[in-house]
Coordinates of C-alpha atoms in Angstrom, one line a residue:
Chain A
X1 CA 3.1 62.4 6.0
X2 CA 2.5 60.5 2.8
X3 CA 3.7 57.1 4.1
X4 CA 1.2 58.0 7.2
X5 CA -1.4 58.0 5.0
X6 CA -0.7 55.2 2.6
X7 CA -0.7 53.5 6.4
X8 CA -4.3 54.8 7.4
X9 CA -5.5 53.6 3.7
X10 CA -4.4 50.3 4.4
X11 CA -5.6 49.7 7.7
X12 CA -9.0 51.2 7.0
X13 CA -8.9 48.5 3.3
X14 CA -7.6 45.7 5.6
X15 CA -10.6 45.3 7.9
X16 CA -13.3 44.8 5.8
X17 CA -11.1 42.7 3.4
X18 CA -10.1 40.0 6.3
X19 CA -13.8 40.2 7.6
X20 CA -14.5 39.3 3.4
X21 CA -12.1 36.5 3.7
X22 CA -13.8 34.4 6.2
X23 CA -16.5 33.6 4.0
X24 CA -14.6 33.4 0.5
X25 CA -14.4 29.6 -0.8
X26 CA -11.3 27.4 -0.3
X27 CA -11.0 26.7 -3.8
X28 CA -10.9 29.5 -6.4
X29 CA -12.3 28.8 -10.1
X30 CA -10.0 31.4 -12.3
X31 CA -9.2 31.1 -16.7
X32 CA -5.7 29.3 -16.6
X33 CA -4.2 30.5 -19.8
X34 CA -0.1 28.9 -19.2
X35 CA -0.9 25.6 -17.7
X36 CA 1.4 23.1 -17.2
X37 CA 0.9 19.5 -16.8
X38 CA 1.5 16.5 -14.6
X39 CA 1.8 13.3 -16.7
X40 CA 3.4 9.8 -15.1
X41 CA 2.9 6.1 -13.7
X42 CA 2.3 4.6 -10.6
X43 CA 3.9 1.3 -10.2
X44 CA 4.2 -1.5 -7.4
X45 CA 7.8 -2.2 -6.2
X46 CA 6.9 -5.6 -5.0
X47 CA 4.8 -8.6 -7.8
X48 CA 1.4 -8.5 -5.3
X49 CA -1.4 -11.3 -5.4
X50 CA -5.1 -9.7 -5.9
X51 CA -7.2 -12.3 -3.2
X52 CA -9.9 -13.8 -4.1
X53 CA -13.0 -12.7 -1.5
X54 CA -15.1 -15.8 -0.4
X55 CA -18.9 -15.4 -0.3
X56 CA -21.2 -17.0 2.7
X57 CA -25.2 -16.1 2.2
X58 CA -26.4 -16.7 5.5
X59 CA -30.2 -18.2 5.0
X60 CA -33.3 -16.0 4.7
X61 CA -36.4 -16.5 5.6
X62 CA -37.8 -17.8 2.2
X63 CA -35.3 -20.4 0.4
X64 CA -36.6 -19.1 -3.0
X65 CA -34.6 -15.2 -1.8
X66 CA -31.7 -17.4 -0.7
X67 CA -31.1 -18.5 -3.6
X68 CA -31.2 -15.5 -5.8
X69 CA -28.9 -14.0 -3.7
X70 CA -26.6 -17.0 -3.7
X71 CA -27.6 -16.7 -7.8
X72 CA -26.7 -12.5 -8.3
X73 CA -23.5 -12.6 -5.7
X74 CA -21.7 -16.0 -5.9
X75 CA -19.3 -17.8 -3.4
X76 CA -16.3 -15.5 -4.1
X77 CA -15.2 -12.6 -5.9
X78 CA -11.9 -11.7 -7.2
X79 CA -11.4 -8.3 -4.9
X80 CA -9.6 -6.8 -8.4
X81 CA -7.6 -4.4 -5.1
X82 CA -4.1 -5.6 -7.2
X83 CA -4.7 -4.7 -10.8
X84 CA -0.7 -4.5 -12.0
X85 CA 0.3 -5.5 -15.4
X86 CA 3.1 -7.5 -16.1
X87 CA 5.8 -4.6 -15.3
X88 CA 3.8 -3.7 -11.6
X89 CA 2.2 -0.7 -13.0
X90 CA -0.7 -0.1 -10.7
X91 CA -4.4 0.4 -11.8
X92 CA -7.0 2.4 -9.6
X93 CA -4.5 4.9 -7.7
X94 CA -5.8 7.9 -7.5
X95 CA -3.6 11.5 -7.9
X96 CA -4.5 14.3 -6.6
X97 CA -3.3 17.8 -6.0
X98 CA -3.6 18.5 -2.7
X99 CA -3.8 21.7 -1.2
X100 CA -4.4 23.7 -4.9
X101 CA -6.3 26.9 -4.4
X102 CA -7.0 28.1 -7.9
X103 CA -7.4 26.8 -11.3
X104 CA -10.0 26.2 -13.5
X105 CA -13.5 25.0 -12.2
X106 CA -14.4 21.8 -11.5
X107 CA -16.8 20.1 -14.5
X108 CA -20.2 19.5 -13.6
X109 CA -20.5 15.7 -13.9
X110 CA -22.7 13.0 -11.9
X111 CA -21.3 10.1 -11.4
X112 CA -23.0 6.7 -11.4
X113 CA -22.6 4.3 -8.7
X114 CA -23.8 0.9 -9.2
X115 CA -24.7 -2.1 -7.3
X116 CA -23.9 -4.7 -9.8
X117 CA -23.9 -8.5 -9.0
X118 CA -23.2 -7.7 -5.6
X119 CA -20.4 -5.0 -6.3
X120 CA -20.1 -1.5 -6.6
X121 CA -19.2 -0.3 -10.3
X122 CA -16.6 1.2 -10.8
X123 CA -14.6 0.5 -7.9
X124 CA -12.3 4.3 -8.1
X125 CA -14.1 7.4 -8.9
X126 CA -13.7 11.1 -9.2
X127 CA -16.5 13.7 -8.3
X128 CA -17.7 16.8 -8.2
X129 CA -18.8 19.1 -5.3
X130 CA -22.3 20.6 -6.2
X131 CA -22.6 17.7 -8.9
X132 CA -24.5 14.7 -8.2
X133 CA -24.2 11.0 -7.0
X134 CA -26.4 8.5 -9.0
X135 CA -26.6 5.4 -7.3
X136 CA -28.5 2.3 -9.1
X137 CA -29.5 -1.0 -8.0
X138 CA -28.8 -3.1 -10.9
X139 CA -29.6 -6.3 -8.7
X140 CA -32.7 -8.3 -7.5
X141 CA -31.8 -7.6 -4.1
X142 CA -32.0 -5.0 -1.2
X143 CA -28.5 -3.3 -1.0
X144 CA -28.0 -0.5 1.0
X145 CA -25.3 2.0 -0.4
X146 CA -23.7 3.9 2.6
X147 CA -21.0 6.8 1.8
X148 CA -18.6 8.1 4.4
X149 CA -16.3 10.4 4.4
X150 CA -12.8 9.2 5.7
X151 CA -11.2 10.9 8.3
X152 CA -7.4 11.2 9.2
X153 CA -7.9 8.8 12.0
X154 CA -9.2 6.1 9.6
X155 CA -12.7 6.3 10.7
X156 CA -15.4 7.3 8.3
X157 CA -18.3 9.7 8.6
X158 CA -21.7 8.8 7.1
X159 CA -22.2 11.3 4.5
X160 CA -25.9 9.3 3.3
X161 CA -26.9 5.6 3.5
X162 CA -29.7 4.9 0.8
X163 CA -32.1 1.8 0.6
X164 CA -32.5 0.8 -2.6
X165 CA -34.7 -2.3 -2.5
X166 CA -35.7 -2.7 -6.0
X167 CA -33.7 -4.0 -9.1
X168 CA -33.0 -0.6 -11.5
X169 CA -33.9 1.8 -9.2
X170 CA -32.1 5.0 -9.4
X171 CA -31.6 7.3 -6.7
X172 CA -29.6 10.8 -7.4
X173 CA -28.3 12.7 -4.4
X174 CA -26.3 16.3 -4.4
X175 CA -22.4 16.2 -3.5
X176 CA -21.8 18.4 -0.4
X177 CA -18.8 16.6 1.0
X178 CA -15.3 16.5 -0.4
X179 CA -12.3 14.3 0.1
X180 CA -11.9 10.8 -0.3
X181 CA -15.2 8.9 0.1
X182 CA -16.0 5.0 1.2
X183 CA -18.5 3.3 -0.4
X184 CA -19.9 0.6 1.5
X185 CA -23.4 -1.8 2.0
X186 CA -24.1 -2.9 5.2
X187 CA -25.8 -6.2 4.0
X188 CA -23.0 -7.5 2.0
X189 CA -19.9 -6.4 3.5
X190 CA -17.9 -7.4 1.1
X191 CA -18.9 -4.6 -1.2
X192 CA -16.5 -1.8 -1.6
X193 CA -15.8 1.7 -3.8
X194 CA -14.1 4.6 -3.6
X195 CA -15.2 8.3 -4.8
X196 CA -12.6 10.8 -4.8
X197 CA -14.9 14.3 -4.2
X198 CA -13.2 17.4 -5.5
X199 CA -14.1 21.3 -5.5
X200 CA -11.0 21.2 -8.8
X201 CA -10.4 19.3 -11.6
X202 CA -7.2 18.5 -10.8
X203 CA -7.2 14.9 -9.6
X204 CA -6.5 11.7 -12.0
X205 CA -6.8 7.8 -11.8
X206 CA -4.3 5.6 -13.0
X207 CA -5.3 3.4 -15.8
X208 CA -4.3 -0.3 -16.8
X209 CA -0.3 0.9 -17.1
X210 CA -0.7 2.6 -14.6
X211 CA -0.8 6.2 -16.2
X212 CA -2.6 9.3 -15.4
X213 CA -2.2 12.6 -16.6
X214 CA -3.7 16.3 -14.9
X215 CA -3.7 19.3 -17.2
X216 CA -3.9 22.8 -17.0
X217 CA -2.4 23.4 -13.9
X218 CA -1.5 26.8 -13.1
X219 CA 2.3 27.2 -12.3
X220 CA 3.5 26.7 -9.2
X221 CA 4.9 24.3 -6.9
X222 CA 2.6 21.2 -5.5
X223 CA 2.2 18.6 -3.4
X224 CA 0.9 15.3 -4.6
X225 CA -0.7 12.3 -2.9
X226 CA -1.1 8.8 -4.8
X227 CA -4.0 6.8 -2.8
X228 CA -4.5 3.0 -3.5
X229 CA -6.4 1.1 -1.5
X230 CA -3.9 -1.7 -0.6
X231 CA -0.8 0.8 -0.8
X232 CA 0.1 3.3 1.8
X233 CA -0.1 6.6 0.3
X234 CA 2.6 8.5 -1.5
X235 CA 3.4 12.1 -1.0
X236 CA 5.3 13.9 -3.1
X237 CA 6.1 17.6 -4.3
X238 CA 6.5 18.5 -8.1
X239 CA 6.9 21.8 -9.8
X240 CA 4.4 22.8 -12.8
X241 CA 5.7 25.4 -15.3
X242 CA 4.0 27.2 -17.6
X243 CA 2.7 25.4 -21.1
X244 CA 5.0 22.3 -20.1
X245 CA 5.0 18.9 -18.9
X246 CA 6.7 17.7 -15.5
X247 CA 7.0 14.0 -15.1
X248 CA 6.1 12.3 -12.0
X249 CA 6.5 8.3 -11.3
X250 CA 6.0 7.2 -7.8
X251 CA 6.1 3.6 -6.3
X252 CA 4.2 2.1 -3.7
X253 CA 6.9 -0.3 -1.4
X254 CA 4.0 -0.8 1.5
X255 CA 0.6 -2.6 1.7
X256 CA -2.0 -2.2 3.8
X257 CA -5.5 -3.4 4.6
X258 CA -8.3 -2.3 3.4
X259 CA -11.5 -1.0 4.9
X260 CA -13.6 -3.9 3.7
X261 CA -11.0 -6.5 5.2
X262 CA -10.7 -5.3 8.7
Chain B
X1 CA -12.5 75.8 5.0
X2 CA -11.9 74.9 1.3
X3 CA -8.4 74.5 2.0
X4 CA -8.8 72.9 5.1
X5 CA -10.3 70.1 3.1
X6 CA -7.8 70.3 0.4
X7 CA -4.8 70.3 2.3
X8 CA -6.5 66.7 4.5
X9 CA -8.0 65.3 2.1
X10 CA -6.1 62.2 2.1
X11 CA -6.7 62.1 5.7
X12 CA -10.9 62.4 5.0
X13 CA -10.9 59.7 2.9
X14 CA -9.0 57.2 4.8
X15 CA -10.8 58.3 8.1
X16 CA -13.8 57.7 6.0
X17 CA -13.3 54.4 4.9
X18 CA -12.0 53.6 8.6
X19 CA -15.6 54.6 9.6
X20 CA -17.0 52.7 7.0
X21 CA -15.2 49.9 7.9
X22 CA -16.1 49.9 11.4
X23 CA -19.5 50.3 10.9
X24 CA -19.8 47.2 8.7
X25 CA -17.8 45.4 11.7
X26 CA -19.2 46.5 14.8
X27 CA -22.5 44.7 14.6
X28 CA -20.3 41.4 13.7
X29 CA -18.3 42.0 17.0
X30 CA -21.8 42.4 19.1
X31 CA -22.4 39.2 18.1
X32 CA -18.9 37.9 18.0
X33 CA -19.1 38.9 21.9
X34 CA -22.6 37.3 22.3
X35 CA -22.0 34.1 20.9
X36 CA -18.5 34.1 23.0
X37 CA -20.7 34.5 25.6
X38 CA -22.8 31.7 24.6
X39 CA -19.8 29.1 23.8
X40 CA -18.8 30.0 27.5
X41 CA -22.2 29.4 29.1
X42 CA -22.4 26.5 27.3
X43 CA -19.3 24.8 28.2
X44 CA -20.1 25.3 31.7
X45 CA -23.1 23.7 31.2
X46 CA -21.6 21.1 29.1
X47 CA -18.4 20.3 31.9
X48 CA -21.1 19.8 34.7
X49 CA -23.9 17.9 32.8
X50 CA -22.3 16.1 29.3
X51 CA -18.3 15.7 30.1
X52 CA -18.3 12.6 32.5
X53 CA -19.8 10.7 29.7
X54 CA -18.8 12.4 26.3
X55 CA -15.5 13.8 27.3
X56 CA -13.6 17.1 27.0
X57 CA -13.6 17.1 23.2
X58 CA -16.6 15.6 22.7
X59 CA -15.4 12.5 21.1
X60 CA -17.1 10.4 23.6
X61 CA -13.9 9.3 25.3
X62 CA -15.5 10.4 29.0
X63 CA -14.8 8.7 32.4
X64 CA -18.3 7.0 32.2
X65 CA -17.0 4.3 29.3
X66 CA -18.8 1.4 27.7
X67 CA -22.0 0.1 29.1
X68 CA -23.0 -3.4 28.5
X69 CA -26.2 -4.1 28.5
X70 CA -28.1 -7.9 27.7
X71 CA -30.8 -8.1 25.4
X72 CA -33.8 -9.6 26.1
X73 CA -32.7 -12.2 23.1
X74 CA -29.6 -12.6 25.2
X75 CA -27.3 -10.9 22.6
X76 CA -25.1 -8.4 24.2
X77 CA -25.2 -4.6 23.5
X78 CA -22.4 -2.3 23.8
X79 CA -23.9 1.1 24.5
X80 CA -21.2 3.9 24.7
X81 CA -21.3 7.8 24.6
X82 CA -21.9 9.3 21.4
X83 CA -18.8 10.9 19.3
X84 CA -19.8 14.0 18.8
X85 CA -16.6 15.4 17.2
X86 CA -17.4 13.0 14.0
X87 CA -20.1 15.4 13.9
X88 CA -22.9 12.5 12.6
X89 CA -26.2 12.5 14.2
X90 CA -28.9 9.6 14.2
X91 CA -32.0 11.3 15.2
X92 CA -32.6 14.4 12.8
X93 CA -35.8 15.8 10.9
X94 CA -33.4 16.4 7.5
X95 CA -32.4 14.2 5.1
X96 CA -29.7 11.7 5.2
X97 CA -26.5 13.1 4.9
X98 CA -27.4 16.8 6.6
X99 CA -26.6 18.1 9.8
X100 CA -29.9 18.3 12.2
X101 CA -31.5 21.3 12.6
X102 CA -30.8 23.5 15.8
X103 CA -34.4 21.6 17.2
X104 CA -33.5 18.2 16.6
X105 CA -30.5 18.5 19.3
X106 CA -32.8 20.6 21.8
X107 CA -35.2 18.0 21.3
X108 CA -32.5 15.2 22.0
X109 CA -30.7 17.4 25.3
X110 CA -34.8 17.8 26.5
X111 CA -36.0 14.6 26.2
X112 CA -33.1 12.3 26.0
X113 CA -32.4 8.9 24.5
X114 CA -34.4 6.2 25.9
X115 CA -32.2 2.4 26.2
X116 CA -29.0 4.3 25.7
X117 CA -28.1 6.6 29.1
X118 CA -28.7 9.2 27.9
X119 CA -30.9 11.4 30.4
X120 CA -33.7 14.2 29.7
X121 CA -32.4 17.7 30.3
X122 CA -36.0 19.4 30.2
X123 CA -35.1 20.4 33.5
X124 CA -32.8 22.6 32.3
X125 CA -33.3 26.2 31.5
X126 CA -33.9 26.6 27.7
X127 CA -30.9 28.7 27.8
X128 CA -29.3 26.8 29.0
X129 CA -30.0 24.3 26.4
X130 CA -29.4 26.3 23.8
X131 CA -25.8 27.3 24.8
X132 CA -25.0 23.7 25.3
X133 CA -26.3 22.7 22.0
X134 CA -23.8 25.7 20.1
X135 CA -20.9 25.2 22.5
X136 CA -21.2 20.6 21.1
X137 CA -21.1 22.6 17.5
X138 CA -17.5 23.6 18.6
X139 CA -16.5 20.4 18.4
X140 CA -17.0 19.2 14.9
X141 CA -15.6 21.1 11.7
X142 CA -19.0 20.0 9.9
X143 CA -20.9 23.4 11.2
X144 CA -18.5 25.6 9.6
X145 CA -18.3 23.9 6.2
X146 CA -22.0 22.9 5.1
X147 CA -24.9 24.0 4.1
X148 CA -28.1 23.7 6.0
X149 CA -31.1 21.2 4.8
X150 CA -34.5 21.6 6.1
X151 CA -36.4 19.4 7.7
X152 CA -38.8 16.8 6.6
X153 CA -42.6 17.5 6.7
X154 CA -44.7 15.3 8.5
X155 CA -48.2 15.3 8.1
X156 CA -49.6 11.7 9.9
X157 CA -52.8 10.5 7.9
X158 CA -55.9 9.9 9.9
X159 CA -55.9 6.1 8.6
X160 CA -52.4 5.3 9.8
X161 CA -52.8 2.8 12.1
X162 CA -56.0 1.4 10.7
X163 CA -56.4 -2.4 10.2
X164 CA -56.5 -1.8 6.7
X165 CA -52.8 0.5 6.9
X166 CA -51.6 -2.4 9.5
X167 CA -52.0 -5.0 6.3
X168 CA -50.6 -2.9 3.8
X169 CA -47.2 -1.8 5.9
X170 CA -47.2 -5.9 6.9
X171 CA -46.5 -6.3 2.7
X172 CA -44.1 -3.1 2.6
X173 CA -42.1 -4.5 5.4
X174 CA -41.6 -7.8 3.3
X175 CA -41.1 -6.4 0.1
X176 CA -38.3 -3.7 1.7
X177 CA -37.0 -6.5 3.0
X178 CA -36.7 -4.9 6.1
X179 CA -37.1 -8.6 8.0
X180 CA -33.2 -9.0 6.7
X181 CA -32.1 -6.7 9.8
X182 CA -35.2 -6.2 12.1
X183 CA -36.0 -9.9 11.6
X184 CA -39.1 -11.4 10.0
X185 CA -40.9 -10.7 12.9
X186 CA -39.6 -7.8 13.8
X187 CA -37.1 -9.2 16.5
X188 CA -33.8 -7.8 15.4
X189 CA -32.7 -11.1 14.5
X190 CA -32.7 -11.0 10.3
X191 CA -30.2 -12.8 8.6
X192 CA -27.8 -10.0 8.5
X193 CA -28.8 -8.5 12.4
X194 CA -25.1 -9.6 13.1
X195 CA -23.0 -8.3 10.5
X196 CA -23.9 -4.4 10.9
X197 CA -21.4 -1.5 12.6
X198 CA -21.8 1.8 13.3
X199 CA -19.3 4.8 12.0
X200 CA -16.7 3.8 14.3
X201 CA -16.4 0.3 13.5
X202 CA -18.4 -1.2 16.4
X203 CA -21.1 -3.4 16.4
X204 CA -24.0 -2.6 16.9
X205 CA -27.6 -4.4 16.6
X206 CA -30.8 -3.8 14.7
X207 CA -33.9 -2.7 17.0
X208 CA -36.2 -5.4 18.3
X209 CA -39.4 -4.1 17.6
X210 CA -41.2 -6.3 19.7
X211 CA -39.3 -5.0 23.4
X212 CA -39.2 -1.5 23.8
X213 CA -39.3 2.3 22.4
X214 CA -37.6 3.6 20.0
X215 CA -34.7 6.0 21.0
X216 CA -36.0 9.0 19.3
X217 CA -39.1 8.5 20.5
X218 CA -42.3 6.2 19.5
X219 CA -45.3 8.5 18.6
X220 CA -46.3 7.7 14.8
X221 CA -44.3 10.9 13.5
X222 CA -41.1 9.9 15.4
X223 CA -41.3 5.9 13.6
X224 CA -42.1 8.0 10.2
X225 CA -39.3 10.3 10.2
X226 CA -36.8 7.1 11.4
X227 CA -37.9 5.6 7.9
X228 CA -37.7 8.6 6.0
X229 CA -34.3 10.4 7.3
X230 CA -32.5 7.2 8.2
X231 CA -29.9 7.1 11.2
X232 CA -27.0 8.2 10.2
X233 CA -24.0 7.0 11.3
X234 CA -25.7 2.9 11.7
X235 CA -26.9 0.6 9.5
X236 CA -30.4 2.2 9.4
X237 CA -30.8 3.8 5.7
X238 CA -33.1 6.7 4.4
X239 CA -36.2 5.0 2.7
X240 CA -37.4 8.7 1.4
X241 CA -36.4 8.0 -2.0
X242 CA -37.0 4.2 -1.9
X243 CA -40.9 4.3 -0.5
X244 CA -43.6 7.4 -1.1
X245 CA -45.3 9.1 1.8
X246 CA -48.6 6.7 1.9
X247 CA -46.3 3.8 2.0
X248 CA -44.0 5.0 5.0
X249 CA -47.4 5.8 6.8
X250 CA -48.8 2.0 5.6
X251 CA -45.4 1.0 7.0
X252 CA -45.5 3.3 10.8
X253 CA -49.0 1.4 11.3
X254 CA -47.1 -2.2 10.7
X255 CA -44.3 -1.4 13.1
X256 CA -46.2 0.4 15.5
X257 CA -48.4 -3.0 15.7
X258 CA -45.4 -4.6 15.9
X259 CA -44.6 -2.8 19.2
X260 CA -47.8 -2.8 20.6
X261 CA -48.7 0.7 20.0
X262 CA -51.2 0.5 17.0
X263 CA -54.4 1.5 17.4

C-alpha cells in the first residue's frame, strides 16, 4: 500500500515539475565550492604562413574621402589569422566547455569592439549574455559593424548591423544571442572578429604560447571544443576533479578558410 | 469519519496534489490543443499558398527557385525565396537584431513585397493569416529562445517633406555617407554597391532610389523605420543610434525626393 502511495506522490510531483522545466534556463548559475581546473596549450602541428591581406579603395565621389580612406586603411594588412611562436603554439583559439549546465555565473562584463584603422580590435573575444556589446568607430570613416551568429551549416545570422559614421562614436547594444559570433563590415570586407557569447564563465583564449586556463569547474566529465579561425575545430573530452588540475594540450593538423576569405 | 481520514490520509494528500496539479495544467493543454490547432491550419495554408516558393522547411529551397531579374542600370539581380528557417527578417518595426513583432509578418503575408515575388495575401482570411504567420515560427529555433523587443515609434513631423527638410536630409545623406552604397545620386551605384551580400553569402545590390518602391513599402513612415531598424540580414544597417529622430525625418524628405514622392 505504501509503495502505492509513494507512486501516487510522485506522479502527482512529476507534472507540475516537467511543466516547470520547460521554462527553466539552459544554463544554471550555482556557488562551486570543489572546482577543478582545465589548464593547457594549443599548438599547430604544421609551421603555417599568416598572409598578408592586400587593400584596393575603389574611388569615391570626392578625391579628398579617397584618400583618407586610402590614408586610415592602407594597401594591405597582415591578417595576424597565424599567430604561432617559434614552437607552433597557437594564439587566438578559443576553449570552451561545451554543453556545461551549471557552475558559477557568468561576470557581467561589456566588451568593446573597435573599428580601428580599418580593423576590428581585438580580433577573439569572449562575452557575456545579458552584458553588453560596445562598438566604437575609432576611424574617419563610415564602417558598418554587422554581427551574426554562425550556424552549423556555416551560414551566419544577423544578430545587429550598426552604422557608425562618425570617428569616436560609441554605440552600446545588449547581448541576447550566444555562441560563436562573426564580426564583419560590409564596406570593407576585409574586416574580421570573433566574439565568443557565453551564458558561463567557462570559456578561455589562448595567449601568445598558446595557453589558456578555465577555473572553477564543477567536477564532472566534459567535452571541449578548441575554435581557431584557420584550424578545423578540435573536440575533445577531459575529466575535472575536485580542487585539482587536469591538463589538456590539443593540436590543430587542418586549415581551413576563413569567413572573410571566401 | 475521523478515521476514515486517518487511515487515507496518504491517499488525500496525493489525490490532492494530483488535483492541484491538474488544475495548474489543464488551462496549458486548452491552449496546447488550440495552438495545435493553429500550427495545423496554418500549415495547410502554408502547403497551398507559401511551399512552391519557400519549401517544406521553410528554408527557401521550393520548386519556384532563383529569379533573375535586370536592372534598369543593366546589373543583374538574383531574387530568390526568403530563408525563413535562419529565422532573420528585413522588414520589422523593432530594433536591429530582434525578431518582428506578430504585425510586422501580417503586414508582410497582407501586403506583400513589391520587386521581389512575393504576392499580397489580404485576400486571405485574417485567420488564416494569423495561423500561417505561427505555423513559419515553427521553423526557426529563434521564437523559442529570445526575448521580445517592441517596436519603434513613429510619429512623422508635419515639415517632413518640406523644401527646407529636402535640403537638410540632402546634407545627412552626404555626411552618412550613404552615397557609398545607394550612390551619390541615389542610383545604387556607390563605390561599394558591388561588394555587399546578404546572410547567405549572396549578392545582393543596394536600392536605386531613383526606379521604384521600396519593398516594405514607400509611405514616409515605411522610408523612416527602413533607416531606423535597418534590414536585417543585408547590407542595410540601423541608423537609430547613429542619427536622432529630426534627422531621420530631414533624411525620409531627401530620399522620398529622390524617388519622386516628396511633396
Amino acid at each position: 500500500m505504501k509503495k502505492i502511495l509513494v507512486f501516487i506522490l510522485l506522479v502527482a510531483l512529476i507534472i507540475p515539475a516537467l511543466s516547470y522545466a520547460k521554462r527553466t534556463p539552459r544554463y544554471k548559475a550555482v556557488e562551486v565550492t570543489n572546482g577543478g581546473t582545465i589548464k593547457g596549450t594549443i599548438k599547430s602541428e604544421n609551421r603555417v604562413d599568416d598572409p598578408v591581406i592586400p587593400i584596393r579603395v575603389k574611388p569615391k565621389g570626392d578625391p579628398e574621402e579617397t584618400r583618407l580612406e586610402e590614408d586610415t586603411c592602407g594597401s594591405s594588412q597582415q591578417a595576424m589569422m597565424y599567430v604561432l611562436s617559434p614552437d607552433n603554439e597557437v594564439k587566438n583559439a578559443l576553449v570552451i566547455v561545451e554543453g556545461i549546465t551549471h557552475g558559477r555565473a557568468a561576470p557581467k562584463k561589456d566588451i568593446t569592439i573597435n573599428n580601428l584603422r580599418c580593423r576590428f580590435e581585438p580580433l577573439v573575444s569572449i562575452a557575456y549574455v545579458k552584458s553588453y556589446y560596445i562598438i566604437r568607430n575609432s576611424d574617419p570613416l563610415l564602417h558598418n559593424t554587422w554581427l551574426g551568429k554562425v550556424l552549423n551549416a556555416g551560414a551566419r545570422r544577423t544578430i545587429f548591423n550598426l552604422a557608425l559614421p562618425y570617428r569616436d562614436q560609441v554605440i552600446k547594444k545588449p547581448n541576447r544571442v550566444a555562441g560563436l559570433i562573426n564580426v564583419r563590415c560590409d564596406i570593407h570586407p576585409w574586416m574580421r572578429a570573433y566574439v565568443y557569447s557565453s551564458r558561463h564563465p567557462y570559456a578561455a583564449i589562448t595567449d601568445a604560447g598558446g595557453n589558456f586556463e578555465i577555473r572553477d569547474i564543477p567536477p564532472g566529465t566534459y567535452k571541449i571544443r578548441v575554435w581557431h579561425e584557420g584550424f578545423e575545430d578540435i573536440i575533445k573530452e577531459v575529466k575535472v576533479k575536485p580542487d585539482s588540475t587536469s591538463d589538456f594540450r590539443a593540436v590543430f593538423t587542418n586549415t581551413r578558410r576563413p569567413f572573410f576569405m571566401k | 469519519m475521523k478515521k476514515i481520514i486517518k487511515g487515507n490520509i496518504f491517499i488525500i494528500f496525493a489525490l490532492s496534489l494530483m488535483v492541484l496539479a491538474f488544475a495548474i495544467e489543464s488551462p496549458a493543454r486548452d491552449d496546447d490543443a488550440e495552438y495545435a490547432a493553429m500550427i495545423e491550419s496554418g500549415r495547410k495554408v502554408y502547403e497551398v499558398r507559401c511551399l512552391l516558393c519557400h519549401g517544406e522547411n521553410g528554408d527557401g529551397n521550393g520548386l519556384a527557385g532563383i529569379i533573375r531579374r535586370a536592372e534598369r542600370n543593366g546589373r543583374i539581380l538574383e531574387i530568390y525565396p526568403r530563408d525563413l528557417a535562419m529565422g532573420v527578417f528585413r522588414f520589422r518595426t523593432t530594433p536591429t537584431g530582434c525578431l518582428p513583432v506578430d504585425q510586422d509578418i501580417i503586414d508582410i503575408i497582407s501586403n506583400g513585397v513589391p520587386r521581389s515575388f512575393m504576392p499580397s495575401y489580404k485576400h486571405l482570411p485574417r485567420e488564416d493569416i494569423k495561423a500561417v504567420r505561427e505555423y513559419i515560427k515553427t521553423f526557426s529555433f529563434r521564437w523559442e529562445e529570445e526575448e521580445p523587443c517592441e517596436p519603434i515609434s513613429v510619429n512623422r513631423p508635419v515639415w517632413a517633406g518640406n523644401p527646407d527638410s529636402v535640403r537638410k536630409g540632402r546634407k545627412i545623406y552626404k555626411e552618412m555617407k550613404c552615397g557609398e552604397c545607394h550612390g551619390y545620386t541615389g542610383k545604387g551605384d556607390g563605390p561599394k554597391s558591388n561588394d555587399l551580400k546578404d546572410d547567405q553569402g549572396k549578392q545582393i545590390l543596394p536600392f536605386n532610389f531613383t526606379t521604384g518602391n521600396l519593398k516594405r513599402g514607400s509611405s514616409p513612415e515605411n522610408v523612416y523605420i527602413t533607416f531606423t531598424t535597418g534590414l536585417d540580414g543585408t547590407g542595410m544597417p540601423s541608423y537609430e543610434d547613429s542619427l536622432n529622430e529630426e534627422d531621420r525625418w530631414h533624411l525620409v524628405s531627401y530620399t522620398l525626393q529622390l524617388m519622386k514622392k516628396g511633396e
